[in-house]
Short mmCIF file of C-alpha atoms and ligand atoms in Angstrom, two decimals:
data_model
loop_
_atom_site.label_atom_id
_atom_site.label_comp_id
_atom_site.label_asym_id
_atom_site.label_seq_id
_atom_site.Cartn_x
_atom_site.Cartn_y
_atom_site.Cartn_z
CA MET A 1 -0.46 0.13 0.34
CA ALA A 2 1.98 3.30 -1.10
CA LEU A 3 1.27 6.14 1.27
CA VAL A 4 -0.16 9.92 -0.04
CA ALA A 5 0.00 12.57 2.76
CA GLY A 6 -2.38 15.98 2.02
CA VAL A 7 -1.87 18.99 4.24
CA ASP A 8 -5.02 21.49 4.14
CA CYS A 9 -3.10 25.10 5.33
CA SER A 10 -5.90 27.43 6.23
CA THR A 11 -7.84 29.76 7.93
CA GLN A 12 -7.85 28.85 11.53
CA SER A 13 -5.52 25.21 11.07
CA THR A 14 -3.01 23.23 10.11
CA LYS A 15 -4.70 19.63 8.64
CA VAL A 16 -2.28 16.46 7.72
CA LEU A 17 -3.88 13.41 6.61
CA ILE A 18 -2.12 10.15 5.61
CA CYS A 19 -3.98 8.24 3.31
CA ASP A 20 -3.94 5.34 1.09
CA SER A 21 -2.94 5.92 -2.06
CA GLU A 22 -5.47 3.53 -3.64
CA THR A 23 -8.25 4.21 -1.23
CA GLY A 24 -8.27 6.38 -0.38
CA ALA A 25 -8.97 5.78 3.85
CA VAL A 26 -6.79 8.15 5.59
CA VAL A 27 -4.61 5.95 7.60
CA ARG A 28 -3.39 8.60 10.13
CA GLN A 29 -4.01 12.29 11.29
CA GLY A 30 -3.24 15.53 13.24
CA ARG A 31 -3.57 19.29 13.35
CA ALA A 32 -2.19 22.29 14.98
CA PRO A 33 -3.31 25.63 15.71
CA HIS A 34 -3.03 29.01 13.55
CA PRO A 35 -3.41 32.68 14.94
CA ASP A 36 -6.72 34.46 14.61
CA ALA A 37 -4.67 38.05 12.88
CA THR A 38 -5.17 38.78 9.52
CA GLU A 39 -1.76 38.92 8.61
CA VAL A 40 -0.01 36.02 9.52
CA ASP A 41 4.77 34.92 9.58
CA PRO A 42 4.23 32.28 7.20
CA THR A 43 6.77 31.31 9.05
CA ILE A 44 3.78 30.29 11.55
CA TRP A 45 2.69 27.33 9.10
CA TRP A 46 5.76 26.61 8.85
CA ASP A 47 6.17 25.54 12.06
CA ALA A 48 2.12 23.73 12.33
CA LEU A 49 2.68 21.88 9.53
CA ARG A 50 5.88 20.93 10.79
CA SER A 51 4.36 20.37 14.48
CA ALA A 52 0.40 19.36 12.59
CA SER A 53 3.11 16.48 10.61
CA ASP A 54 5.13 15.49 13.59
CA GLY A 55 5.98 11.48 13.44
CA LEU A 56 3.57 10.99 10.76
CA LEU A 57 4.91 11.47 7.46
CA ASP A 58 7.62 8.10 7.49
CA GLY A 59 7.10 5.40 4.74
CA VAL A 60 4.30 8.59 2.79
CA GLU A 61 5.47 8.46 -1.50
CA ALA A 62 4.11 12.02 -2.41
CA LEU A 63 2.94 15.11 -0.90
CA ALA A 64 0.71 18.17 -1.96
CA VAL A 65 -0.63 21.33 -0.30
CA GLY A 66 -3.63 23.22 -0.48
CA GLY A 67 -4.36 26.64 0.70
CA GLN A 68 -6.48 28.97 2.28
CA GLN A 69 -6.82 31.45 -0.98
CA HIS A 70 -5.56 34.90 -1.58
CA GLY A 71 -3.15 35.12 0.81
CA MET A 72 -0.24 37.66 -0.10
CA VAL A 73 3.58 35.82 0.70
CA THR A 74 6.17 38.78 -0.82
CA LEU A 75 9.82 37.14 -0.58
CA ASP A 76 13.01 39.50 -0.94
CA ALA A 77 15.93 38.23 -3.29
CA ASP A 78 17.14 36.06 -1.09
CA GLY A 79 13.53 34.77 -0.60
CA GLU A 80 12.91 35.27 2.34
CA VAL A 81 9.76 36.53 3.55
CA VAL A 82 9.55 40.39 3.45
CA ARG A 83 6.87 41.47 5.73
CA PRO A 84 3.95 39.47 7.22
CA ALA A 85 1.36 38.01 5.19
CA LEU A 86 -1.76 39.36 4.28
CA LEU A 87 -4.66 37.30 4.16
CA TRP A 88 -7.59 36.53 1.83
CA ASN A 89 -9.98 37.62 5.27
CA ASP A 90 -7.90 41.19 5.67
CA THR A 91 -9.56 43.73 4.33
CA ARG A 92 -7.34 47.13 4.81
CA SER A 93 -7.03 46.53 0.70
CA ALA A 94 -10.62 48.22 -0.07
CA GLY A 95 -9.90 51.08 -1.29
CA ALA A 96 -7.13 50.17 -3.51
CA ALA A 97 -9.25 47.28 -5.32
CA ALA A 98 -12.47 50.23 -6.22
CA GLU A 99 -8.98 51.99 -7.59
CA LEU A 100 -7.47 49.21 -9.74
CA ILE A 101 -11.25 48.73 -10.99
CA ASP A 102 -12.04 52.83 -12.00
CA GLU A 103 -8.65 52.43 -13.69
CA LEU A 104 -8.60 49.58 -16.35
CA GLY A 105 -12.48 50.66 -16.62
CA GLY A 106 -14.79 49.23 -15.06
CA ARG A 107 -16.02 44.93 -13.43
CA GLN A 108 -16.68 44.28 -16.77
CA ALA A 109 -13.52 44.40 -17.99
CA TRP A 110 -11.38 43.12 -14.93
CA ALA A 111 -14.04 40.16 -15.36
CA ASP A 112 -13.24 39.54 -19.22
CA ALA A 113 -9.15 39.81 -18.08
CA VAL A 114 -9.09 37.72 -15.07
CA GLY A 115 -13.09 36.41 -14.17
CA VAL A 116 -12.65 38.94 -11.03
CA VAL A 117 -13.74 41.92 -10.23
CA PRO A 118 -11.03 42.85 -7.40
CA VAL A 119 -11.71 42.99 -3.74
CA ALA A 120 -9.86 43.56 -0.29
CA SER A 121 -9.16 39.75 -1.15
CA PHE A 122 -7.56 38.95 -3.95
CA THR A 123 -4.16 39.52 -4.01
CA ILE A 124 -3.11 41.88 -6.60
CA THR A 125 -4.82 44.27 -4.57
CA LYS A 126 -2.52 43.65 -1.38
CA LEU A 127 -0.41 44.16 -3.56
CA ARG A 128 -1.85 47.88 -4.69
CA TRP A 129 -2.20 48.07 -1.33
CA LEU A 130 1.54 47.72 -0.22
CA ALA A 131 3.31 49.54 -3.50
CA THR A 132 1.20 53.05 -1.64
CA ASN A 133 1.64 52.36 1.59
CA GLU A 134 4.95 50.19 2.33
CA PRO A 135 7.38 51.63 0.20
CA ALA A 136 10.48 50.09 1.74
CA ALA A 137 8.21 46.47 2.05
CA ALA A 138 7.84 46.74 -1.94
CA ALA A 139 11.44 48.24 -2.84
CA ARG A 140 12.64 45.42 -1.05
CA THR A 141 9.87 42.89 -3.27
CA GLU A 142 11.50 40.49 -6.04
CA ARG A 143 8.38 37.94 -5.74
CA VAL A 144 5.32 37.57 -4.72
CA VAL A 145 3.43 34.30 -4.02
CA LEU A 146 0.60 32.22 -2.15
CA PRO A 147 0.89 30.30 0.96
CA HIS A 148 0.24 26.72 -0.83
CA ASP A 149 2.89 27.64 -3.32
CA TRP A 150 4.99 28.67 -0.11
CA LEU A 151 5.12 26.19 1.99
CA THR A 152 5.49 23.15 -1.46
CA TRP A 153 8.79 25.20 -1.83
CA LYS A 154 9.62 25.04 2.30
CA LEU A 155 9.23 21.40 1.36
CA SER A 156 11.16 21.10 -1.55
CA THR A 157 14.83 20.92 -2.60
CA ASN A 158 14.29 23.20 -5.28
CA ALA A 159 15.52 27.17 -6.48
CA ASP A 160 11.87 28.37 -7.28
CA PRO A 161 8.06 28.29 -6.29
CA THR A 162 6.01 26.83 -8.19
CA THR A 163 2.38 26.70 -7.90
CA ASP A 164 -1.09 25.31 -9.49
CA ARG A 165 -3.47 27.49 -12.14
CA GLY A 166 -6.44 26.46 -9.44
CA ASP A 167 -4.67 28.41 -6.82
CA ALA A 168 -3.33 31.25 -9.42
CA SER A 169 -6.97 31.86 -10.60
CA GLY A 170 -7.44 34.04 -7.46
CA THR A 171 -4.93 36.06 -6.82
CA GLY A 172 -6.44 38.46 -10.16
CA TYR A 173 -3.52 38.02 -12.20
CA TRP A 174 -3.98 35.31 -13.88
CA SER A 175 -6.50 34.02 -16.37
CA GLY A 176 -8.35 30.28 -16.09
CA ALA A 177 -10.17 31.14 -19.53
CA THR A 178 -6.27 32.11 -21.42
CA GLY A 179 -4.39 30.28 -18.65
CA GLU A 180 -1.78 32.66 -19.13
CA TYR A 181 -1.05 35.99 -16.14
CA ARG A 182 -1.95 38.90 -17.34
CA LEU A 183 2.09 40.66 -15.70
CA ASP A 184 0.58 43.58 -17.26
CA LEU A 185 -2.50 43.80 -14.93
CA LEU A 186 0.22 43.20 -12.55
CA ARG A 187 2.54 45.82 -13.77
CA ARG A 188 -0.32 48.09 -13.01
CA ALA A 189 -0.33 47.19 -9.27
CA PHE A 190 2.10 46.85 -8.39
CA GLY A 191 4.14 49.42 -9.87
CA ARG A 192 6.89 47.45 -11.99
CA ASP A 193 6.97 43.75 -12.88
CA VAL A 194 7.35 40.89 -9.41
CA GLY A 195 8.67 37.23 -10.15
CA VAL A 196 5.48 35.21 -9.93
CA PRO A 197 5.63 30.88 -9.73
CA GLU A 198 5.31 28.68 -12.88
CA VAL A 199 1.97 27.45 -12.93
CA LYS A 200 2.68 23.38 -12.62
CA LYS A 201 -0.04 20.50 -14.58
CA PRO A 202 -2.89 19.42 -11.79
CA ASP A 203 -0.59 16.65 -11.99
CA ALA A 204 2.77 17.36 -12.26
CA ILE A 205 5.66 15.73 -9.87
CA VAL A 206 7.05 19.39 -8.63
CA GLY A 207 9.56 19.01 -7.04
CA HIS A 208 11.14 16.17 -3.61
CA THR A 209 10.90 17.22 -0.28
CA ALA A 210 14.85 16.93 1.76
CA ASP A 211 13.09 12.83 2.36
CA GLY A 212 12.54 12.12 -0.96
CA ILE A 213 9.15 12.64 -0.67
CA ALA A 214 6.99 13.42 -4.02
CA LEU A 215 6.21 16.44 -3.73
CA ALA A 216 2.87 17.75 -6.69
CA ALA A 217 1.53 21.20 -7.27
CA GLY A 218 -0.58 21.78 -4.37
CA THR A 219 -4.24 24.16 -4.48
CA GLY A 220 -6.02 26.85 -3.26
CA ASP A 221 -8.35 25.25 -0.18
CA ASN A 222 -11.71 25.21 -2.21
CA MET A 223 -10.26 23.59 -5.85
CA ALA A 224 -8.92 21.33 -2.89
CA ALA A 225 -12.33 20.23 -0.73
CA ALA A 226 -13.78 20.04 -4.90
CA LEU A 227 -10.52 16.71 -5.91
CA GLY A 228 -11.45 15.90 -2.25
CA LEU A 229 -14.98 15.34 -2.70
CA GLY A 230 -14.90 14.49 -5.97
CA ALA A 231 -17.98 17.29 -6.87
CA GLY A 232 -19.32 16.00 -10.00
CA PRO A 233 -22.21 17.41 -12.59
CA GLY A 234 -25.15 18.17 -10.24
CA ASP A 235 -22.59 18.87 -7.36
CA VAL A 236 -23.02 22.29 -5.03
CA VAL A 237 -20.24 22.62 -2.27
CA VAL A 238 -21.27 24.36 0.55
CA SER A 239 -18.65 24.65 3.18
CA LEU A 240 -18.48 26.99 6.16
CA GLY A 241 -15.25 27.44 7.47
CA THR A 242 -13.72 31.00 8.47
CA SER A 243 -14.91 31.85 5.04
CA GLY A 244 -18.50 30.42 3.42
CA THR A 245 -18.55 29.11 0.64
CA VAL A 246 -20.52 27.81 -2.38
CA PHE A 247 -19.11 25.96 -5.48
CA ALA A 248 -19.35 23.81 -7.89
CA VAL A 249 -17.20 22.37 -10.81
CA ALA A 250 -17.34 23.47 -14.30
CA GLU A 251 -16.11 23.04 -18.18
CA GLY A 252 -16.23 26.16 -18.93
CA PRO A 253 -15.41 29.15 -17.39
CA THR A 254 -17.12 31.51 -16.02
CA THR A 255 -17.19 35.50 -15.47
CA ASP A 256 -19.49 37.56 -13.95
CA PRO A 257 -19.01 41.94 -14.09
CA SER A 258 -20.95 41.48 -10.74
CA GLY A 259 -17.81 40.45 -9.09
CA PHE A 260 -20.52 38.73 -6.71
CA VAL A 261 -19.28 35.03 -8.62
CA ALA A 262 -15.46 34.49 -8.83
CA GLY A 263 -14.59 33.13 -11.73
CA PHE A 264 -11.69 30.31 -10.60
CA ALA A 265 -10.56 27.07 -12.47
CA ASP A 266 -10.45 24.00 -10.28
CA ALA A 267 -7.21 22.11 -9.19
CA THR A 268 -7.98 18.87 -12.05
CA GLY A 269 -7.93 21.67 -15.28
CA ARG A 270 -11.72 22.42 -15.06
CA PHE A 271 -13.39 25.20 -14.13
CA LEU A 272 -14.67 26.03 -9.76
CA PRO A 273 -16.89 29.60 -10.17
CA LEU A 274 -16.89 30.22 -6.28
CA VAL A 275 -18.77 33.26 -4.42
CA CYS A 276 -16.81 33.45 -1.20
CA THR A 277 -17.97 34.81 2.70
CA LEU A 278 -16.65 36.63 5.01
CA ASN A 279 -18.64 35.48 8.18
CA ALA A 280 -19.30 31.89 7.97
CA ALA A 281 -18.11 29.35 11.31
CA ARG A 282 -17.44 32.42 13.33
CA VAL A 283 -21.04 33.74 13.04
CA LEU A 284 -21.93 30.53 15.26
CA THR A 285 -19.20 31.26 18.00
CA ALA A 286 -19.29 34.34 17.65
CA ALA A 287 -23.27 34.12 19.05
CA ALA A 288 -22.09 31.48 21.24
CA ASP A 289 -20.33 33.56 23.37
CA LEU A 290 -22.70 36.97 23.43
CA LEU A 291 -24.79 34.09 25.04
CA GLY A 292 -22.23 32.51 26.87
CA VAL A 293 -22.83 29.50 26.04
CA ASP A 294 -20.75 26.36 23.30
CA LEU A 295 -20.77 25.59 20.48
CA ASP A 296 -23.46 22.35 21.35
CA ARG A 297 -25.84 23.96 23.45
CA LEU A 298 -26.11 27.41 20.76
CA SER A 299 -26.96 24.46 18.56
CA GLU A 300 -29.99 23.38 20.80
CA LEU A 301 -31.30 26.73 21.48
CA ALA A 302 -31.88 27.24 17.59
CA LEU A 303 -33.48 23.66 16.73
CA ALA A 304 -35.19 25.17 20.54
CA SER A 305 -36.87 28.00 17.65
CA THR A 306 -38.77 27.96 14.94
CA PRO A 307 -38.13 28.27 11.05
CA GLY A 308 -37.39 32.10 11.22
CA ALA A 309 -36.50 33.09 14.09
CA ALA A 310 -39.43 34.35 15.58
CA GLY A 311 -38.57 37.98 13.01
CA LEU A 312 -34.78 38.21 14.15
CA THR A 313 -33.07 38.98 10.97
CA LEU A 314 -28.98 38.92 11.19
CA LEU A 315 -27.01 40.74 8.09
CA PRO A 316 -23.61 38.30 9.60
CA TYR A 317 -21.41 40.80 8.49
CA LEU A 318 -19.30 40.66 12.24
CA ASP A 319 -15.86 41.03 10.16
CA GLY A 320 -16.58 43.22 7.11
CA GLU A 321 -18.39 41.22 4.22
CA ARG A 322 -16.85 39.80 0.54
CA THR A 323 -19.80 39.19 -0.83
CA PRO A 324 -21.85 41.59 -1.42
CA ASP A 325 -19.04 43.98 -1.05
CA LEU A 326 -19.10 45.82 2.04
CA PRO A 327 -15.78 46.06 3.50
CA ASP A 328 -16.46 48.12 6.74
CA GLU A 329 -20.21 46.76 7.05
CA THR A 330 -20.65 45.28 10.90
CA GLY A 331 -23.12 42.22 12.12
CA ARG A 332 -26.54 44.18 11.93
CA LEU A 333 -30.13 42.13 14.00
CA THR A 334 -33.17 43.48 13.16
CA GLY A 335 -36.34 42.93 14.40
CA LEU A 336 -35.93 42.72 17.30
CA THR A 337 -38.84 42.84 20.22
CA ARG A 338 -39.53 42.19 23.48
CA ALA A 339 -41.88 38.58 22.66
CA ASN A 340 -38.87 37.58 20.83
CA ALA A 341 -35.63 38.72 22.55
CA ARG A 342 -34.92 35.54 23.89
CA PRO A 343 -31.12 33.21 23.05
CA GLU A 344 -32.80 30.83 20.73
CA HIS A 345 -34.43 32.88 17.89
CA LEU A 346 -30.62 35.42 18.44
CA ALA A 347 -29.50 31.97 18.24
CA ARG A 348 -30.99 30.73 15.19
CA ALA A 349 -30.80 34.38 13.89
CA ALA A 350 -27.60 33.78 13.18
CA VAL A 351 -27.34 29.54 11.81
CA GLU A 352 -30.30 31.19 9.83
CA GLY A 353 -27.85 34.59 8.66
CA MET A 354 -24.84 32.42 8.26
CA LEU A 355 -26.60 30.10 5.70
CA LEU A 356 -28.78 33.38 4.02
CA GLY A 357 -26.07 34.69 2.41
CA LEU A 358 -25.07 31.17 0.59
CA ALA A 359 -28.75 30.74 -0.32
CA ASP A 360 -28.17 34.11 -2.13
CA GLY A 361 -24.58 32.64 -3.34
CA LEU A 362 -26.09 29.20 -5.00
CA ASP A 363 -28.75 31.39 -6.47
CA ALA A 364 -26.03 33.15 -8.27
CA VAL A 365 -23.98 30.21 -9.04
CA ARG A 366 -27.64 28.48 -10.86
CA GLN A 367 -27.22 32.21 -12.91
CA HIS A 368 -24.22 30.66 -14.81
CA GLY A 369 -25.32 28.03 -15.83
CA VAL A 370 -24.10 25.96 -13.36
CA PRO A 371 -27.04 22.44 -12.83
CA VAL A 372 -27.75 21.97 -8.74
CA ARG A 373 -29.27 18.98 -7.94
CA ARG A 374 -27.67 18.48 -4.29
CA ALA A 375 -25.64 20.59 -1.84
CA LEU A 376 -22.82 19.44 -0.27
CA LEU A 377 -22.56 20.21 3.12
CA ILE A 378 -18.63 20.73 4.95
CA GLY A 379 -15.72 22.45 6.35
CA GLY A 380 -16.79 23.62 10.80
CA ALA A 381 -19.38 24.37 11.51
CA ALA A 382 -21.69 22.18 8.97
CA LEU A 383 -20.79 19.97 12.29
CA SER A 384 -23.61 22.24 13.67
CA PRO A 385 -27.61 20.21 14.17
CA ALA A 386 -28.41 22.90 13.77
CA VAL A 387 -26.69 23.80 10.32
CA ARG A 388 -27.36 20.45 9.42
CA ALA A 389 -31.08 20.97 9.69
CA VAL A 390 -32.16 24.26 8.58
CA ALA A 391 -29.98 23.91 5.67
CA SER A 392 -31.79 22.08 2.65
CA GLY A 393 -34.90 24.88 4.04
CA ILE A 394 -32.46 27.83 3.36
CA LEU A 395 -30.78 26.62 -0.22
CA GLY A 396 -33.61 26.25 -0.63
CA VAL A 397 -32.39 22.37 -2.45
CA PRO A 398 -31.35 19.15 -0.93
CA VAL A 399 -28.26 18.45 0.93
CA GLU A 400 -25.94 15.88 2.13
CA VAL A 401 -23.95 15.92 4.38
CA PRO A 402 -20.25 13.54 3.84
CA ALA A 403 -19.27 11.95 6.87
CA PRO A 404 -17.16 14.87 8.89
CA GLY A 405 -13.22 14.23 7.48
CA GLU A 406 -11.13 17.41 6.33
CA TYR A 407 -12.04 17.45 2.38
CA VAL A 408 -9.21 19.51 1.65
CA ALA A 409 -6.41 17.92 2.74
CA LEU A 410 -8.77 14.53 1.20
CA GLY A 411 -8.21 16.54 -1.63
CA ALA A 412 -4.52 17.67 -1.20
CA ALA A 413 -3.88 13.72 -0.99
CA ARG A 414 -5.54 12.98 -3.86
CA GLN A 415 -3.68 14.81 -6.25
CA ALA A 416 -0.88 14.13 -4.62
CA ALA A 417 -1.96 10.41 -5.50
CA TRP A 418 -2.67 11.19 -9.08
CA ALA A 419 0.91 12.40 -9.25
CA LEU A 420 2.75 9.97 -8.07
CA SER A 421 0.58 7.22 -10.12
CA GLY A 422 0.96 8.54 -13.38
CA ALA A 423 -2.75 8.01 -14.23
CA ALA A 424 -4.56 10.85 -16.71
CA GLU A 425 -7.07 11.07 -14.05
CA PRO A 426 -7.32 11.53 -10.34
CA PRO A 427 -7.69 7.46 -8.57
CA GLN A 428 -11.13 6.77 -7.42
CA TRP A 429 -11.92 7.83 -3.87
CA PRO A 430 -15.53 7.23 -2.28
CA VAL A 431 -17.28 9.52 -0.16
CA ALA A 432 -20.15 7.92 2.23
CA ALA A 433 -22.40 11.19 2.81
CA GLN A 434 -25.84 11.02 4.23
CA ARG A 435 -29.35 12.96 3.16
CA ALA A 436 -29.45 16.22 6.04
CA PRO A 437 -33.02 16.67 7.32
CA GLU A 438 -35.73 17.54 3.94
CA THR A 439 -37.27 20.72 5.35
CA ASN A 440 -40.01 22.91 3.30
CA PRO A 441 -38.40 26.19 1.86
CA ALA A 442 -42.04 27.67 1.93
CA ASP A 443 -41.19 27.79 5.73
CA TYR A 444 -38.03 29.76 5.32
CA SER A 445 -39.55 32.17 2.21
CA ALA A 446 -40.97 35.10 4.52
CA ALA A 447 -36.78 35.24 6.17
CA ARG A 448 -35.21 34.95 2.62
CA ASP A 449 -37.46 38.14 2.13
CA ARG A 450 -36.34 40.01 5.19
CA TYR A 451 -32.76 38.95 4.64
CA ALA A 452 -33.01 40.12 1.17
CA GLN A 453 -34.63 43.27 2.16
CA PHE A 454 -32.72 44.52 4.93
CA ARG A 455 -29.08 43.07 2.16
CA THR A 456 -30.54 45.91 -0.50
CA ALA A 457 -31.27 48.61 2.29
CA VAL A 458 -28.04 48.64 4.03
CA VAL A 459 -26.15 48.30 0.50
CA GLU A 460 -28.08 50.77 -0.41
CA LEU A 461 -27.00 52.92 2.36
CA SER A 462 -23.36 51.65 2.10
CA THR A 463 -23.58 54.01 -1.28
CA GLN A 464 -24.52 56.71 0.27
CA PRO A 465 -21.46 59.41 0.75
CA ASN A 466 -22.38 59.95 4.46
CA LYS A 467 -23.40 56.35 5.90
CA SER A 468 -24.36 55.39 9.66
N1 LIG B 501 -19.98 21.58 16.38
C1 LIG B 501 -19.67 22.83 15.55
N2 LIG B 501 -20.58 23.73 15.66
C2 LIG B 501 -20.13 24.93 15.09
N3 LIG B 501 -19.48 24.60 14.36
C3 LIG B 501 -18.36 24.47 14.46
C4 LIG B 501 -18.44 23.20 15.25
N4 LIG B 501 -17.07 22.21 15.24
C5 LIG B 501 -16.82 23.72 14.68
N5 LIG B 501 -16.75 24.24 14.62
C6 LIG B 501 -16.28 26.09 13.68
O1 LIG B 501 -16.12 25.87 12.07
C7 LIG B 501 -14.34 26.33 11.99
C8 LIG B 501 -13.74 25.72 11.85
O2 LIG B 501 -13.67 25.12 10.18
P1 LIG B 501 -12.22 24.66 9.67
O3 LIG B 501 -13.50 24.72 8.66
O4 LIG B 501 -11.91 24.09 9.77
O5 LIG B 501 -12.32 26.31 9.36
P2 LIG B 501 -11.07 27.01 8.16
O6 LIG B 501 -10.77 25.55 7.72
O7 LIG B 501 -11.10 28.31 8.13
O8 LIG B 501 -9.29 26.94 8.98
C9 LIG B 501 -13.66 27.08 13.76
O9 LIG B 501 -14.48 28.15 14.27
C10 LIG B 501 -14.89 26.44 14.97
O10 LIG B 501 -15.66 26.87 15.79
O1 LIG B 502 -10.93 33.69 0.09
C1 LIG B 502 -11.40 32.65 -0.12
C2 LIG B 502 -12.14 31.69 -0.91
O2 LIG B 502 -12.14 32.44 -2.39
C3 LIG B 502 -11.41 31.95 1.14
O3 LIG B 502 -12.62 30.42 1.40
C4 LIG B 502 -10.05 31.15 1.21
O4 LIG B 502 -9.50 30.21 0.19
C5 LIG B 502 -10.31 30.32 2.68
O5 LIG B 502 -10.83 29.31 3.96
P1 LIG B 502 -11.21 28.76 4.09
O6 LIG B 502 -10.16 28.77 5.58
O7 LIG B 502 -12.41 29.40 5.49
O8 LIG B 502 -11.67 27.32 4.58
#
């Protein structure tokens, strides 16, 4: 039995799975936490990877890294990190995003050029922010790479970092439709040329560790999750980690000038239209903290309420929001009365608010021609019984919950097995899934309407000159 390893360097932690390369069975696993911050010294990820994989890699023949998308890792001429990485959920480059949209002639121009419209999450806006705000650090920057590129390079004996098309498609300077960098856009953002990693094929072996473990190309965490789930036609993945994401594997590129649906590439040579919200699992931890309960009790409370949370609606923009693009917003609660001011309704409003933004995302992905037969619910908050109970009613589609697991790390391991095999397609790894309780979407139509009205009002308010 050949063993392969998959790594997930996500926002809150690093996870490592060691799998049988033929069946995908997990034989051992490890994890290590990351700090709660939106800029992180990449050596923290390296230490977390070493800690999470400590004692696990004996006998492993190939490894791949899946990583949180978009993070800006800047390297100097000696390959040293210039400054802490700015993560996907750092909103300081929102102004840079607006500048870049204007300079290129609007949203459509960006969607046509690279399949995405700049928001603060994307690497290209962080580079503009760096050039404007930290000229000394910018001057020292010779290369820019993504979290998974940097970790793969650190693991390797290679002289230069590499990347893959999935993660490259989230930079804002690589086009999935053409498979080429747009170095003119990178130059426009940063003010001069800066080195970028070579984009390797999905099944490539890109190097080896000092111990001789083959390294596959790796990819972004959402692309890895799609691979780990073996997502196919009709499957829409709803991932409830730090971010909330809704995505599907598509045969062709998508273009959305509104910027709602990002036209990413996947990790197999296909595409991955994706909607991402900045606020998912942590909405539940914040609500639990507010109520002074743990996550299990929060779920029990939410289940004690009813669809629509007795009229309470939460716009869950606790860390600002990306979709819709409201980086400076805060969470807002409406509909509070003396009758519904109860812990169970607040708990329910948190669960529903988190899912309602993703229901909008699912509709948007569907409008881009993605067939939706079922939603696959993954990520830390998919462990919540209340989330599972409410999901199908709010999303309006049958929901299946894959057996609890680390699907990003599993997808990375599957990529490693594919690269090791030299086969044309990734190995077939079965994924067991359970149907979540069916709830009637009609029970949530009033809640969806209220949420839509509240969201529209807040979007309008944000565009007024003296917004409150
Ligand atoms: N039973 C649960 N109910 C709700 N949320 C949970 C539960 N278990 C874990 N989580 C949340 O899941 C999140 C971590 O999920 P994960 O998908 O690993 O995130 P990320 O990939 O962004 O690091 C944490 O915010 C944690 O509180
Ligand atoms: O920015 C995106 C997708 O565009 C996020 O999905 C990041 O990739 C981080 O993912 P998690 O750590 O929340 O899984």
